[in-house]
């Protein structure tokens, strides 16, 4: 897979329904992301000491974390949700997603690089197996 800058949405509203995430951006455009299409979710957080972004592991994520929610769908498309204007922190959005879509890979993974086709296929296979259980 090539380096994928992805699609960035500045989120005004985000709602979790039974089957999908519904997002309205600042331009009032509406998007729907079915949980069954999501394979990986993480946060992108700015480290204030190094001024670099990192993806915390699931055990490090708290409701107070500010940053962006990253989603990868089954086609390898990267979506970045800037949550600042939604009234919810990225940490809250991430935790809500984990309750609604438990069969995805959550949090930063030291072995996973989304741009690496083998790594991405491994994630897709893991998610497929979890959904069969």
PDB file of C-alpha atoms in Angstrom:
ATOM      1  CA  UNK A   1       0.000   0.000   0.000  1.00  0.00           C
ATOM      2  CA  UNK A   2       1.223   3.513  -0.764  1.00  0.00           C
ATOM      3  CA  UNK A   3       1.476   6.264   1.822  1.00  0.00           C
ATOM      4  CA  UNK A   4      -2.114   7.215   2.428  1.00  0.00           C
ATOM      5  CA  UNK A   5      -2.800  10.734   3.722  1.00  0.00           C
ATOM      6  CA  UNK A   6      -6.448   9.745   3.971  1.00  0.00           C
ATOM      7  CA  UNK A   7      -9.503  11.907   4.244  1.00  0.00           C
ATOM      8  CA  UNK A   8      -9.819  14.412   7.063  1.00  0.00           C
ATOM      9  CA  UNK A   9     -13.178  15.514   8.414  1.00  0.00           C
ATOM     10  CA  UNK A  10     -13.651  18.333  10.894  1.00  0.00           C
ATOM     11  CA  UNK A  11     -16.527  16.852  12.846  1.00  0.00           C
ATOM     12  CA  UNK A  12     -19.397  18.980  14.070  1.00  0.00           C
ATOM     13  CA  UNK A  13     -21.547  16.068  15.236  1.00  0.00           C
ATOM     14  CA  UNK A  14     -20.890  12.365  15.697  1.00  0.00           C
ATOM     15  CA  UNK A  15     -23.532   9.784  16.612  1.00  0.00           C
ATOM     16  CA  UNK A  16     -23.200   6.075  17.230  1.00  0.00           C
ATOM     17  CA  UNK A  17     -26.172   4.046  16.036  1.00  0.00           C
ATOM     18  CA  UNK A  18     -26.761   0.315  16.210  1.00  0.00           C
ATOM     19  CA  UNK A  19     -24.941  -0.384  12.919  1.00  0.00           C
ATOM     20  CA  UNK A  20     -22.858   2.657  12.056  1.00  0.00           C
ATOM     21  CA  UNK A  21     -21.228   5.926  12.950  1.00  0.00           C
ATOM     22  CA  UNK A  22     -23.002   8.982  11.562  1.00  0.00           C
ATOM     23  CA  UNK A  23     -20.875  12.084  11.136  1.00  0.00           C
ATOM     24  CA  UNK A  24     -21.753  15.635  10.152  1.00  0.00           C
ATOM     25  CA  UNK A  25     -18.797  17.829   9.260  1.00  0.00           C
ATOM     26  CA  UNK A  26     -18.470  21.600   9.503  1.00  0.00           C
ATOM     27  CA  UNK A  27     -19.875  21.996   5.978  1.00  0.00           C
ATOM     28  CA  UNK A  28     -23.015  20.048   6.991  1.00  0.00           C
ATOM     29  CA  UNK A  29     -21.953  17.130   4.794  1.00  0.00           C
ATOM     30  CA  UNK A  30     -23.163  13.825   6.232  1.00  0.00           C
ATOM     31  CA  UNK A  31     -21.235  10.556   6.273  1.00  0.00           C
ATOM     32  CA  UNK A  32     -22.086   7.097   7.470  1.00  0.00           C
ATOM     33  CA  UNK A  33     -19.500   4.464   8.438  1.00  0.00           C
ATOM     34  CA  UNK A  34     -20.894   0.946   8.944  1.00  0.00           C
ATOM     35  CA  UNK A  35     -19.099  -0.866  11.769  1.00  0.00           C
ATOM     36  CA  UNK A  36     -18.721  -3.945   9.569  1.00  0.00           C
ATOM     37  CA  UNK A  37     -16.489  -1.904   7.206  1.00  0.00           C
ATOM     38  CA  UNK A  38     -14.131  -0.658   9.938  1.00  0.00           C
ATOM     39  CA  UNK A  39     -11.083  -2.812  10.633  1.00  0.00           C
ATOM     40  CA  UNK A  40      -8.803  -0.560  12.710  1.00  0.00           C
ATOM     41  CA  UNK A  41      -9.250   2.481  14.946  1.00  0.00           C
ATOM     42  CA  UNK A  42      -6.727   4.521  16.861  1.00  0.00           C
ATOM     43  CA  UNK A  43      -6.035   8.008  18.106  1.00  0.00           C
ATOM     44  CA  UNK A  44      -3.471  10.479  16.839  1.00  0.00           C
ATOM     45  CA  UNK A  45      -2.231  12.489  19.806  1.00  0.00           C
ATOM     46  CA  UNK A  46       0.271  15.347  19.876  1.00  0.00           C
ATOM     47  CA  UNK A  47       3.118  14.727  22.332  1.00  0.00           C
ATOM     48  CA  UNK A  48       3.721  18.173  23.837  1.00  0.00           C
ATOM     49  CA  UNK A  49       7.342  17.378  24.728  1.00  0.00           C
ATOM     50  CA  UNK A  50       8.478  16.147  21.301  1.00  0.00           C
ATOM     51  CA  UNK A  51       5.873  18.001  19.181  1.00  0.00           C
ATOM     52  CA  UNK A  52       5.284  14.738  17.271  1.00  0.00           C
ATOM     53  CA  UNK A  53       2.100  12.745  16.815  1.00  0.00           C
ATOM     54  CA  UNK A  54       1.796   9.219  18.158  1.00  0.00           C
ATOM     55  CA  UNK A  55      -0.858   6.507  18.361  1.00  0.00           C
ATOM     56  CA  UNK A  56      -1.329   5.377  21.979  1.00  0.00           C
ATOM     57  CA  UNK A  57      -2.000   1.731  22.788  1.00  0.00           C
ATOM     58  CA  UNK A  58      -5.504   0.905  23.989  1.00  0.00           C
ATOM     59  CA  UNK A  59      -4.376   0.683  27.630  1.00  0.00           C
ATOM     60  CA  UNK A  60      -3.105   4.282  27.505  1.00  0.00           C
ATOM     61  CA  UNK A  61      -6.285   5.843  26.110  1.00  0.00           C
ATOM     62  CA  UNK A  62      -8.412   7.938  28.453  1.00  0.00           C
ATOM     63  CA  UNK A  63     -11.606   9.947  27.994  1.00  0.00           C
ATOM     64  CA  UNK A  64      -9.645  13.169  28.438  1.00  0.00           C
ATOM     65  CA  UNK A  65      -7.330  12.609  25.452  1.00  0.00           C
ATOM     66  CA  UNK A  66      -7.567  15.302  22.818  1.00  0.00           C
ATOM     67  CA  UNK A  67      -6.506  14.636  19.258  1.00  0.00           C
ATOM     68  CA  UNK A  68      -7.931  12.922  16.196  1.00  0.00           C
ATOM     69  CA  UNK A  69      -9.719   9.609  15.740  1.00  0.00           C
ATOM     70  CA  UNK A  70      -8.221   7.492  12.951  1.00  0.00           C
ATOM     71  CA  UNK A  71     -10.275   4.835  11.176  1.00  0.00           C
ATOM     72  CA  UNK A  72      -9.233   2.426   8.449  1.00  0.00           C
ATOM     73  CA  UNK A  73     -11.926   0.703   6.464  1.00  0.00           C
ATOM     74  CA  UNK A  74     -11.711  -2.712   4.820  1.00  0.00           C
ATOM     75  CA  UNK A  75     -10.528  -1.105   1.567  1.00  0.00           C
ATOM     76  CA  UNK A  76      -7.552   0.559   3.254  1.00  0.00           C
ATOM     77  CA  UNK A  77      -9.052   4.045   3.236  1.00  0.00           C
ATOM     78  CA  UNK A  78      -7.866   6.160   6.161  1.00  0.00           C
ATOM     79  CA  UNK A  79     -10.325   8.552   7.765  1.00  0.00           C
ATOM     80  CA  UNK A  80      -9.178  11.198  10.249  1.00  0.00           C
ATOM     81  CA  UNK A  81     -11.865  12.753  12.441  1.00  0.00           C
ATOM     82  CA  UNK A  82     -10.897  16.048  14.045  1.00  0.00           C
ATOM     83  CA  UNK A  83     -13.227  16.024  17.034  1.00  0.00           C
ATOM     84  CA  UNK A  84     -12.474  19.409  18.649  1.00  0.00           C
ATOM     85  CA  UNK A  85     -15.712  21.053  17.458  1.00  0.00           C
ATOM     86  CA  UNK A  86     -17.960  18.064  18.250  1.00  0.00           C
ATOM     87  CA  UNK A  87     -18.088  18.728  21.986  1.00  0.00           C
ATOM     88  CA  UNK A  88     -16.419  15.351  22.604  1.00  0.00           C
ATOM     89  CA  UNK A  89     -12.764  14.559  23.082  1.00  0.00           C
ATOM     90  CA  UNK A  90     -11.113  12.036  20.785  1.00  0.00           C
ATOM     91  CA  UNK A  91     -10.809   9.738  23.818  1.00  0.00           C
ATOM     92  CA  UNK A  92     -14.572   9.786  24.438  1.00  0.00           C
ATOM     93  CA  UNK A  93     -15.305   9.119  20.756  1.00  0.00           C
ATOM     94  CA  UNK A  94     -12.798   6.242  20.722  1.00  0.00           C
ATOM     95  CA  UNK A  95     -14.311   4.652  23.836  1.00  0.00           C
ATOM     96  CA  UNK A  96     -17.838   4.952  22.396  1.00  0.00           C
ATOM     97  CA  UNK A  97     -16.633   3.292  19.207  1.00  0.00           C
ATOM     98  CA  UNK A  98     -15.093   0.436  21.196  1.00  0.00           C
ATOM     99  CA  UNK A  99     -18.493  -0.279  22.777  1.00  0.00           C
ATOM    100  CA  UNK A 100     -20.347  -0.285  19.458  1.00  0.00           C
ATOM    101  CA  UNK A 101     -17.733  -2.048  17.316  1.00  0.00           C
ATOM    102  CA  UNK A 102     -15.895  -4.552  19.532  1.00  0.00           C
ATOM    103  CA  UNK A 103     -14.701  -6.673  16.595  1.00  0.00           C
ATOM    104  CA  UNK A 104     -12.116  -4.282  15.234  1.00  0.00           C
ATOM    105  CA  UNK A 105      -8.472  -3.775  16.176  1.00  0.00           C
ATOM    106  CA  UNK A 106      -8.276  -0.877  18.615  1.00  0.00           C
ATOM    107  CA  UNK A 107      -5.380   1.334  19.642  1.00  0.00           C
ATOM    108  CA  UNK A 108      -1.853   1.817  18.384  1.00  0.00           C
ATOM    109  CA  UNK A 109      -0.022  -1.377  17.473  1.00  0.00           C
ATOM    110  CA  UNK A 110       3.773  -1.387  17.506  1.00  0.00           C
ATOM    111  CA  UNK A 111       3.918  -4.065  14.787  1.00  0.00           C
ATOM    112  CA  UNK A 112       1.333  -2.478  12.483  1.00  0.00           C
ATOM    113  CA  UNK A 113       1.982   0.007   9.698  1.00  0.00           C
ATOM    114  CA  UNK A 114      -1.175   0.709   7.725  1.00  0.00           C
ATOM    115  CA  UNK A 115       0.802   1.532   4.581  1.00  0.00           C
ATOM    116  CA  UNK A 116       2.362  -1.943   4.657  1.00  0.00           C
ATOM    117  CA  UNK A 117       0.088  -4.206   2.604  1.00  0.00           C
ATOM    118  CA  UNK A 118       1.041  -7.353   4.547  1.00  0.00           C
ATOM    119  CA  UNK A 119       0.347  -5.679   7.895  1.00  0.00           C
ATOM    120  CA  UNK A 120      -2.979  -4.331   6.671  1.00  0.00           C
ATOM    121  CA  UNK A 121      -4.016  -7.744   5.333  1.00  0.00           C
ATOM    122  CA  UNK A 122      -3.088  -9.287   8.696  1.00  0.00           C
ATOM    123  CA  UNK A 123      -5.393  -6.804  10.460  1.00  0.00           C
ATOM    124  CA  UNK A 124      -8.210  -7.572   8.000  1.00  0.00           C
ATOM    125  CA  UNK A 125      -7.769 -11.305   8.627  1.00  0.00           C
ATOM    126  CA  UNK A 126      -7.796 -10.820  12.403  1.00  0.00           C
ATOM    127  CA  UNK A 127     -11.013  -8.799  12.222  1.00  0.00           C
ATOM    128  CA  UNK A 128     -12.622 -11.375   9.934  1.00  0.00           C
ATOM    129  CA  UNK A 129     -11.805 -14.141  12.441  1.00  0.00           C
ATOM    130  CA  UNK A 130     -13.149 -12.122  15.390  1.00  0.00           C
ATOM    131  CA  UNK A 131     -16.430 -11.490  13.578  1.00  0.00           C
ATOM    132  CA  UNK A 132     -16.892 -15.230  12.965  1.00  0.00           C
ATOM    133  CA  UNK A 133     -16.828 -16.010  16.698  1.00  0.00           C
TER     134      UNK A 133
END
